[in-house]
Amino acid sequence: KGRADVYGWTAYQTLDDTYNWLISLTKLYPGVVTLIEGGKTYEKRSILGIKISYNNGQAQKPGIFIEAGIHAREWIAPATTTYIINQLLTSDDAVLQDLAKNYDWYFFPHANPDGYVYTHTTDRLWRKTRQPHGTCYGADPNRNWDFYWGTVGISTNPCSDTYAGPSAFSEIETKSLANYIKSLEGKIQLYVSFHAYSQYVLYPYGHTSELPDNAADYKRVFDVTVDAIKERYGTKYTGGNIYDAIYPASGASVDWAYANVGARMSFCLELRPGANSLLTGFRLPADKIIPTGEETLDGLVAMISEVKELGY
Ligand code: PAY
Ligand code: ZN
């Protein structure tokens, strides 16, 4: 059996296994699935993703960009992303088949590959990149984007988990992924960043309590998404604008995408477990991957439908 045959959602996968699986999809779905590269990492790995596009290039479709794993220890985020990819490509459900065909999908399950490998080899709770800064390692890649960089909710201490880095885009991972996203400027209607944990749906901004000009639309999409996630297993999400719903945080990817590439709908989803679940936290048991994937996809389907309804 090749690696692609053993790939699944009853265990957390290694970076190599997920990359091999993504490559296998390009062979299984030629002309539909193509590899994309969001640049390189400090340790010279590739930031590998896929684009799913039926009738690729023949007509421009609205774009949906999904980024996960920017924080290394949040293993459920990449696992949920690959679950969604698989459903879009294989489901018998007509709604999912339509969504697969009517959008250009961009998926990066691992925005921080070096960190993810480090959580497998050395420190399960590593969050940051792996570039040395003085005597400590890594910057927080979700505090490193060039939008109100370094202003609030960050640390200037390189040893801290929320170290913003010495400058905006100091980390090659955020810099090169941002370059890739910039190449899609105007083509992304919806940007989603998967994190864990706390069960939140979050939207801009993180640097201020001021709301984005389309806040009323954000609220509507937020409401339908939370309802849809709850339907299947009763999983309760809350949230709102990042600054008020969770805490001030500047330099996050969703704010940057909202402000810089015209992704007018830009969300961060904090997946399972719930905020008070100190027992498991980042170590969500692997038998929760599939239920998390199912309810998150329910939420995403509702989100996309409302975004479309609102005319984006
Ligand atoms: O913009 O997504 C945002 C900010 C919120 C997240 C962040 O700090 O980047 C929230 C945390 C995360 O997913 O990294 C929450 C988790 C539980 C943590 O590590 O504190
Ligand atoms: Zn995170």
Short mmCIF file of C-alpha atoms and ligand atoms in Angstrom, two decimals:
data_model
loop_
_atom_site.label_atom_id
_atom_site.label_comp_id
_atom_site.label_asym_id
_atom_site.label_seq_id
_atom_site.Cartn_x
_atom_site.Cartn_y
_atom_site.Cartn_z
CA LYS A 1 0.00 0.00 0.00
CA GLY A 2 1.25 3.44 -0.90
CA ARG A 3 1.13 6.27 1.58
CA ALA A 4 -1.89 7.80 -0.10
CA ASP A 5 -3.84 4.62 0.71
CA VAL A 6 -3.18 4.85 4.43
CA TYR A 7 -4.03 8.53 4.66
CA GLY A 8 -7.12 9.19 6.74
CA TRP A 9 -8.83 11.08 9.56
CA THR A 10 -8.66 8.64 12.49
CA ALA A 11 -5.14 9.79 13.39
CA TYR A 12 -3.18 13.02 13.12
CA GLN A 13 -0.88 12.90 10.09
CA THR A 14 2.73 13.95 9.70
CA LEU A 15 3.73 16.81 7.40
CA ASP A 16 5.26 14.36 4.92
CA ASP A 17 2.16 12.18 4.82
CA THR A 18 -0.08 15.18 4.18
CA TYR A 19 2.26 16.54 1.50
CA ASN A 20 2.36 13.14 -0.19
CA TRP A 21 -1.42 12.97 -0.02
CA LEU A 22 -1.75 16.43 -1.62
CA ILE A 23 0.60 15.32 -4.40
CA SER A 24 -1.42 12.13 -4.88
CA LEU A 25 -4.56 14.24 -5.40
CA THR A 26 -3.00 16.00 -8.37
CA LYS A 27 -2.61 12.58 -9.98
CA LEU A 28 -6.10 11.40 -9.06
CA TYR A 29 -7.74 14.64 -10.30
CA PRO A 30 -5.62 15.86 -13.18
CA GLY A 31 -6.67 19.26 -14.49
CA VAL A 32 -8.72 19.83 -11.33
CA VAL A 33 -6.24 19.70 -8.47
CA THR A 34 -2.94 21.52 -8.91
CA LEU A 35 -0.09 22.00 -6.47
CA ILE A 36 0.60 25.52 -5.32
CA GLU A 37 3.60 26.72 -3.35
CA GLY A 38 3.34 29.49 -0.78
CA GLY A 39 7.12 29.80 -0.67
CA LYS A 40 9.68 28.21 1.62
CA THR A 41 10.30 27.96 5.33
CA TYR A 42 13.35 28.90 7.41
CA GLU A 43 14.38 25.22 7.42
CA LYS A 44 13.92 25.13 3.63
CA ARG A 45 10.71 23.16 3.54
CA SER A 46 8.07 23.98 0.99
CA ILE A 47 4.78 25.58 2.06
CA LEU A 48 2.69 23.27 -0.07
CA GLY A 49 -0.96 23.72 -0.92
CA ILE A 50 -3.47 22.79 -3.57
CA LYS A 51 -5.86 24.65 -5.79
CA ILE A 52 -9.11 22.90 -6.65
CA SER A 53 -10.65 24.31 -9.79
CA TYR A 54 -13.02 22.52 -12.13
CA ASN A 55 -12.63 23.84 -15.69
CA ASN A 56 -9.44 25.39 -14.40
CA GLY A 57 -8.71 28.70 -16.09
CA GLN A 58 -11.74 28.63 -18.38
CA ALA A 59 -13.78 31.06 -16.36
CA GLN A 60 -12.92 33.03 -13.32
CA LYS A 61 -14.88 31.85 -10.34
CA PRO A 62 -15.05 33.42 -6.90
CA GLY A 63 -12.10 32.35 -4.77
CA ILE A 64 -12.06 30.80 -1.31
CA PHE A 65 -8.73 30.76 0.48
CA ILE A 66 -8.18 28.44 3.43
CA GLU A 67 -5.09 28.71 5.58
CA ALA A 68 -4.40 26.43 8.55
CA GLY A 69 -1.62 25.37 10.83
CA ILE A 70 -0.05 28.81 11.19
CA HIS A 71 0.25 27.80 14.85
CA ALA A 72 2.13 24.53 15.02
CA ARG A 73 0.45 22.90 18.02
CA GLU A 74 -3.12 23.38 16.79
CA TRP A 75 -3.20 19.97 15.10
CA ILE A 76 -6.95 19.88 14.54
CA ALA A 77 -6.65 22.81 12.09
CA PRO A 78 -4.65 21.03 9.35
CA ALA A 79 -6.62 17.82 9.98
CA THR A 80 -9.92 19.65 9.47
CA THR A 81 -8.56 21.28 6.32
CA THR A 82 -7.63 17.97 4.71
CA TYR A 83 -10.99 16.55 5.81
CA ILE A 84 -12.73 19.38 3.93
CA ILE A 85 -10.54 18.89 0.84
CA ASN A 86 -11.44 15.21 0.78
CA GLN A 87 -15.16 15.90 1.14
CA LEU A 88 -15.13 18.47 -1.68
CA LEU A 89 -13.48 15.96 -3.98
CA THR A 90 -15.33 12.77 -3.04
CA SER A 91 -18.71 13.57 -1.47
CA ASP A 92 -21.99 12.39 -3.04
CA ASP A 93 -23.71 15.42 -1.54
CA ALA A 94 -24.99 17.70 -4.32
CA VAL A 95 -24.42 20.85 -2.27
CA LEU A 96 -20.75 19.99 -1.74
CA GLN A 97 -20.31 19.00 -5.37
CA ASP A 98 -21.72 22.37 -6.44
CA LEU A 99 -19.44 24.23 -4.07
CA ALA A 100 -16.45 22.31 -5.38
CA LYS A 101 -17.34 23.20 -8.96
CA ASN A 102 -18.47 26.81 -8.56
CA TYR A 103 -15.46 28.21 -6.70
CA ASP A 104 -11.71 28.34 -7.07
CA TRP A 105 -10.40 26.81 -3.84
CA TYR A 106 -6.97 27.50 -2.42
CA PHE A 107 -5.88 25.34 0.51
CA PHE A 108 -2.75 25.60 2.63
CA PRO A 109 -3.14 23.03 5.45
CA HIS A 110 0.30 23.87 6.87
CA ALA A 111 1.24 27.56 6.94
CA ASN A 112 4.01 26.79 9.46
CA PRO A 113 5.62 23.49 8.38
CA ASP A 114 8.83 23.82 10.46
CA GLY A 115 6.79 24.37 13.61
CA TYR A 116 4.52 21.41 12.83
CA VAL A 117 7.47 19.05 12.36
CA TYR A 118 8.90 20.34 15.66
CA THR A 119 5.64 19.47 17.47
CA HIS A 120 6.08 15.90 16.24
CA THR A 121 9.78 15.52 17.02
CA THR A 122 10.48 17.66 20.09
CA ASP A 123 7.81 19.80 21.71
CA ARG A 124 4.12 19.00 21.22
CA LEU A 125 3.09 22.49 22.40
CA TRP A 126 5.33 24.58 20.11
CA ARG A 127 3.39 27.47 18.53
CA LYS A 128 5.80 29.68 16.58
CA THR A 129 8.14 29.47 13.59
CA ARG A 130 11.66 28.05 14.08
CA GLN A 131 13.91 30.90 12.98
CA PRO A 132 16.31 31.87 15.80
CA HIS A 133 15.94 35.37 17.25
CA GLY A 134 18.84 35.92 19.63
CA THR A 135 18.93 33.04 22.07
CA CYS A 136 15.29 32.07 21.52
CA TYR A 137 13.48 30.53 18.59
CA GLY A 138 10.61 31.65 16.45
CA ALA A 139 8.17 34.50 16.08
CA ASP A 140 4.40 34.17 16.33
CA PRO A 141 3.37 33.95 12.67
CA ASN A 142 -0.08 35.26 13.57
CA ARG A 143 1.45 38.47 14.93
CA ASN A 144 3.89 38.97 12.05
CA TRP A 145 1.73 40.23 9.14
CA ASP A 146 2.19 43.77 7.93
CA PHE A 147 -1.03 45.34 9.16
CA TYR A 148 -0.78 47.45 12.33
CA TRP A 149 2.17 45.19 13.06
CA GLY A 150 3.55 45.29 16.59
CA THR A 151 0.89 47.61 18.00
CA VAL A 152 -1.23 45.62 20.50
CA GLY A 153 -1.54 42.11 21.91
CA ILE A 154 2.04 41.19 21.09
CA SER A 155 5.30 40.65 22.91
CA THR A 156 8.67 42.19 22.05
CA ASN A 157 10.42 39.38 23.90
CA PRO A 158 11.79 36.78 21.45
CA CYS A 159 11.22 34.06 24.04
CA SER A 160 7.48 34.77 24.25
CA ASP A 161 4.84 32.75 22.43
CA THR A 162 3.35 35.97 21.02
CA TYR A 163 6.65 37.55 19.91
CA ALA A 164 5.76 39.64 16.88
CA GLY A 165 9.24 39.30 15.34
CA PRO A 166 11.85 42.05 14.83
CA SER A 167 9.82 43.56 11.96
CA ALA A 168 6.67 42.91 9.96
CA PHE A 169 7.14 39.82 7.77
CA SER A 170 10.45 39.00 9.46
CA GLU A 171 9.47 35.33 9.06
CA ILE A 172 9.96 33.89 5.61
CA GLU A 173 6.79 31.82 6.06
CA THR A 174 4.47 34.82 6.45
CA LYS A 175 6.39 36.90 3.92
CA SER A 176 6.26 34.29 1.18
CA LEU A 177 2.69 33.19 1.86
CA ALA A 178 1.64 36.86 1.77
CA ASN A 179 3.37 37.24 -1.60
CA TYR A 180 1.42 34.28 -2.92
CA ILE A 181 -1.87 35.66 -1.56
CA LYS A 182 -1.07 39.06 -3.02
CA SER A 183 -0.82 37.40 -6.44
CA LEU A 184 -4.52 36.55 -6.03
CA GLU A 185 -5.53 40.12 -5.18
CA GLY A 186 -9.17 40.76 -6.07
CA LYS A 187 -9.85 37.05 -6.61
CA ILE A 188 -10.56 36.02 -3.02
CA GLN A 189 -14.10 36.57 -1.80
CA LEU A 190 -13.66 34.59 1.40
CA TYR A 191 -10.54 34.01 3.49
CA VAL A 192 -10.65 31.53 6.37
CA SER A 193 -7.89 30.80 8.87
CA PHE A 194 -8.30 27.68 11.01
CA HIS A 195 -6.92 27.68 14.56
CA ALA A 196 -7.65 25.93 17.84
CA TYR A 197 -8.97 26.02 20.40
CA SER A 198 -11.96 27.83 22.00
CA GLN A 199 -14.82 27.38 19.52
CA TYR A 200 -14.94 30.91 18.22
CA VAL A 201 -15.88 32.47 14.90
CA LEU A 202 -13.80 35.66 14.69
CA TYR A 203 -13.59 38.52 12.23
CA PRO A 204 -11.64 41.81 11.88
CA TYR A 205 -10.17 43.63 13.56
CA GLY A 206 -7.64 42.44 16.09
CA HIS A 207 -5.76 45.71 16.51
CA THR A 208 -8.73 47.91 17.43
CA SER A 209 -12.27 47.64 18.77
CA GLU A 210 -13.37 49.74 15.79
CA LEU A 211 -15.47 47.57 13.50
CA PRO A 212 -14.89 47.05 9.77
CA ASP A 213 -17.21 49.03 7.45
CA ASN A 214 -19.09 45.83 6.55
CA ALA A 215 -19.57 44.80 10.18
CA ALA A 216 -23.31 44.26 9.70
CA ASP A 217 -22.56 41.64 7.03
CA TYR A 218 -19.97 40.03 9.29
CA LYS A 219 -22.57 39.72 12.01
CA ARG A 220 -25.04 38.01 9.69
CA VAL A 221 -22.47 35.54 8.41
CA PHE A 222 -21.30 34.95 11.97
CA ASP A 223 -24.85 34.09 13.09
CA VAL A 224 -25.59 31.57 10.34
CA THR A 225 -22.18 29.94 10.75
CA VAL A 226 -22.55 29.46 14.50
CA ASP A 227 -26.06 28.02 14.02
CA ALA A 228 -24.89 25.62 11.32
CA ILE A 229 -21.97 24.34 13.38
CA LYS A 230 -24.28 23.65 16.31
CA GLU A 231 -26.83 21.69 14.34
CA ARG A 232 -25.05 18.33 13.99
CA TYR A 233 -23.55 17.67 17.44
CA GLY A 234 -24.69 20.65 19.52
CA THR A 235 -21.20 22.18 19.54
CA LYS A 236 -21.49 25.74 20.82
CA TYR A 237 -19.46 28.52 19.21
CA THR A 238 -19.30 32.17 20.21
CA GLY A 239 -17.13 35.02 18.94
CA GLY A 240 -17.29 38.34 17.14
CA ASN A 241 -14.63 40.88 16.25
CA ILE A 242 -11.22 39.60 17.39
CA TYR A 243 -10.39 42.54 19.66
CA ASP A 244 -13.53 42.30 21.78
CA ALA A 245 -14.42 38.62 21.45
CA ILE A 246 -11.04 37.17 22.40
CA TYR A 247 -8.35 39.78 22.98
CA PRO A 248 -6.37 42.54 21.22
CA ALA A 249 -4.00 40.97 18.70
CA SER A 250 -2.23 42.82 15.88
CA GLY A 251 -0.53 41.41 12.79
CA ALA A 252 -2.93 38.49 12.24
CA SER A 253 -3.39 36.97 8.80
CA VAL A 254 -7.16 37.54 8.60
CA ASP A 255 -6.81 41.29 9.19
CA TRP A 256 -4.03 41.52 6.62
CA ALA A 257 -6.06 39.61 4.01
CA TYR A 258 -9.11 41.77 4.68
CA ALA A 259 -7.16 45.01 4.33
CA ASN A 260 -4.66 44.13 1.60
CA VAL A 261 -6.05 41.75 -1.01
CA GLY A 262 -9.74 42.60 -1.07
CA ALA A 263 -10.87 39.55 0.91
CA ARG A 264 -13.89 41.43 2.22
CA MET A 265 -15.05 38.40 4.14
CA SER A 266 -12.18 37.16 6.29
CA PHE A 267 -12.69 34.86 9.26
CA CYS A 268 -10.66 33.04 11.85
CA LEU A 269 -12.23 29.87 13.25
CA GLU A 270 -11.01 28.56 16.58
CA LEU A 271 -11.97 24.89 16.40
CA ARG A 272 -12.61 22.34 19.16
CA PRO A 273 -12.32 21.92 22.04
CA GLY A 274 -14.20 24.64 23.94
CA ALA A 275 -12.44 27.45 25.76
CA ASN A 276 -12.72 25.80 29.18
CA SER A 277 -11.52 22.42 28.04
CA LEU A 278 -8.18 22.57 29.80
CA LEU A 279 -8.11 18.79 29.92
CA THR A 280 -7.38 18.39 26.23
CA GLY A 281 -6.72 21.87 24.83
CA PHE A 282 -4.40 21.51 21.85
CA ARG A 283 -4.32 17.72 22.35
CA LEU A 284 -7.81 17.08 21.03
CA PRO A 285 -8.13 13.26 20.75
CA ALA A 286 -7.87 11.95 17.20
CA ASP A 287 -11.33 10.38 17.36
CA LYS A 288 -12.66 13.95 17.34
CA ILE A 289 -11.12 14.79 13.95
CA ILE A 290 -14.07 13.49 11.93
CA PRO A 291 -16.85 15.08 14.03
CA THR A 292 -14.90 18.35 14.06
CA GLY A 293 -14.43 18.12 10.30
CA GLU A 294 -18.13 17.43 9.76
CA GLU A 295 -19.45 20.32 11.85
CA THR A 296 -16.80 22.74 10.55
CA LEU A 297 -17.74 21.88 6.98
CA ASP A 298 -21.41 22.45 7.92
CA GLY A 299 -20.39 25.88 9.18
CA LEU A 300 -18.33 26.63 6.10
CA VAL A 301 -21.18 25.67 3.76
CA ALA A 302 -23.54 28.03 5.60
CA MET A 303 -20.90 30.74 5.63
CA ILE A 304 -20.30 30.53 1.87
CA SER A 305 -24.01 30.57 1.14
CA GLU A 306 -24.58 33.70 3.27
CA VAL A 307 -21.53 35.44 1.79
CA LYS A 308 -22.98 34.79 -1.66
CA GLU A 309 -26.45 35.91 -0.53
CA LEU A 310 -24.93 39.20 0.66
CA GLY A 311 -23.51 39.78 -2.80
CA TYR A 312 -19.79 39.24 -2.27
O1 PAY B 1 -6.38 36.80 15.10
O2 PAY B 1 -6.86 34.79 15.32
C1 PAY B 1 -6.51 35.84 15.80
C2 PAY B 1 -6.16 35.98 17.25
C3 PAY B 1 -6.63 34.87 18.10
C4 PAY B 1 -5.72 33.66 18.22
C5 PAY B 1 -4.26 34.08 18.37
O3 PAY B 1 -3.80 34.36 19.48
O4 PAY B 1 -3.57 34.14 17.36
C6 PAY B 1 -6.24 32.85 19.39
C7 PAY B 1 -5.36 31.74 19.93
C8 PAY B 1 -4.77 30.93 18.79
O5 PAY B 1 -5.47 30.17 18.13
O6 PAY B 1 -3.58 31.05 18.57
C9 PAY B 1 -6.10 30.84 20.93
C10 PAY B 1 -5.30 29.66 21.46
C11 PAY B 1 -6.09 28.82 22.45
C12 PAY B 1 -4.02 30.12 22.15
O7 PAY B 1 -2.95 29.60 21.85
O8 PAY B 1 -4.10 30.98 23.04
ZN ZN B 2 -3.72 29.75 16.75
#
